[in-house]
Amino acid sequence: MHIHILGICGTFMGGLAALAREAGHRVTGCDANVYPPMSDQLQALGIELTSGFGAEQLALAPDMFVIGNVVTRGEKFPLMEAILDAGLPYTSGPQWLAQHVLQGRHVLAVAGTHGKTTTTSMLAWILEHAGQQPGFLVGGVPQNFGVSAKLGSGKAFVIEADEYDTAFFDKRSKFVHYRPRTAVLNNLEFDHADIFADLGAIETQFHHLVRTVPANGRLVVNAREEALQRVLGRGCWSEVVRFGGRKEETGVLRARGEPQSFDVLRGSLKVARVEWALFGEHNQLNALAAIAAAEHVGVAPEQSAAALAEFQNVRRRMELRGEVGGVKVYDDFAHHPTAMRTTVGGLRRRIKPDERILAIFEPRSNTMKLGTMKAQLPWALEEADLSFCNQQGLAWDAKEALAPMGTQAQVGADVDALLSAVLQAVKPGDHLLCMSNGGFGGIHEKLLAGLKAKFGG
């Protein structure tokens, strides 16, 4: 069939487009903003993109319009209004995926506020390394694969299971559509303040996911998360394997050792040892979750550990974009305060004690734009030496929110102002950590160019 995707450049919809193209469908799409890595992937696949949401795109006459959750009713999306007026067929991305890709597969879904992309990538790589040739859809680009989505010829399909809503006409979380046999519940915090009133509302959606897992399925659950225990307390009909226990517990997977080199224990029994290139306790927990999920489709923990030794992480996860004059520039997707704190803390433990971290960030997610978590920013940035915030697009005062940090924090009116402030403050040996869930106005390349002008090279 011919599908036309509205909002095609989002990580999920772009991955869906890649799967549809691989399956032999004709795929076209439109979006307002295009930036790498998804734009590069779509162009490489030969998918025709249209800029904007103009009603003239009805002339493409696709068999189905697939609607991304960026689309709303009203004058901003004339194409959607034209589809409705003409009575043309449309569906959501998750619904199309469920009907045309996931049907008949063993779906392994990875849910959680943090670590979804990394854990999904780990799990897909473990199954690939074990020869299972899985399909996958990841909200990023795993460097082991070089693409965010692949149909795969095996039975397993690994999917990043987002709790954000499905579409303007379906306000359930995306993951309700996936019907997994193996579901990872990685962690659970308040997020997405634009669609959820409180943590309890998100817990309800997570329980909707739990309800869809069959009795012979498996729930892989973070043992440290009270919110997840409340979710299971509402009812659970599947095997539960817990991970991340801080002490010996029967059946619970836990780690012993440093995050980059650790034993995997089940109770008191050592079942594997992981030695790899990743740092941070959060990645250690992600690894335990992936190992427990892979075991459900026949991959032994020691096999998983061998795969993780070759795991290359995901683009935009502490990705080194370049080094000039002894200054390193990193790109990271962190945008929730907890994720920012984890990212800064992870870098702090990797570098020498006398080296500085300059955290450069933009509160770009819908939750952060609303200012719901602005009070947590000083806590999130605690381990950075200097912090630089982009005020552009915010309805709240970033200077006021960062005031407790004193001279350690600066605010720029836009990316160029931020760039100027960073280049004035930077010294050889510094680590420039850029955090955003968007393109950040190409700040990484601008920083590298500015560093060359300042230090030469």
GROMACS .gro file of C-alpha atoms in nm, residues 11-12 97 107-113 115-121 136-141 148 157-163 174-175 178 314 317 333:
model
   37
   11THR     CA    1   1.211   0.917   1.601
   12PHE     CA    2   0.913   0.680   1.628
   97LEU     CA    3   0.255  -0.087   1.343
  107VAL     CA    4   0.719  -0.858   2.097
  108LEU     CA    5   0.969  -0.748   2.362
  109ALA     CA    6   0.870  -0.399   2.476
  110VAL     CA    7   1.092  -0.170   2.685
  111ALA     CA    8   0.904   0.090   2.890
  112GLY     CA    9   1.018   0.343   3.149
  113THR     CA   10   1.078   0.712   3.206
  115GLY     CA   11   1.680   0.441   2.955
  116LYS     CA   12   1.425   0.311   2.704
  117THR     CA   13   1.634   0.379   2.396
  118THR     CA   14   1.957   0.241   2.541
  119THR     CA   15   1.796  -0.070   2.689
  120THR     CA   16   1.599  -0.142   2.369
  121SER     CA   17   1.923  -0.112   2.172
  136PHE     CA   18   1.343  -0.367   1.618
  137LEU     CA   19   1.221  -0.010   1.644
  138VAL     CA   20   1.430   0.221   1.861
  139GLY     CA   21   1.385   0.591   1.936
  140GLY     CA   22   1.743   0.660   1.827
  141VAL     CA   23   2.018   0.509   1.616
  148SER     CA   24   1.674   0.294   1.409
  157PHE     CA   25   1.062  -0.792   1.762
  158VAL     CA   26   1.213  -0.545   2.012
  159ILE     CA   27   1.038  -0.211   2.051
  160GLU     CA   28   1.090   0.101   2.256
  161ALA     CA   29   0.757   0.135   2.437
  162ASP     CA   30   0.677   0.501   2.493
  163GLU     CA   31   0.408   0.608   2.741
  174LYS     CA   32   0.152   0.419   2.256
  175PHE     CA   33   0.263   0.101   2.429
  178TYR     CA   34   0.205  -0.341   2.114
  314VAL     CA   35   2.320   0.482   2.075
  317ARG     CA   36   2.410   0.916   2.430
  333PHE     CA   37   1.968   1.336   2.463
   0.00000   0.00000   0.00000
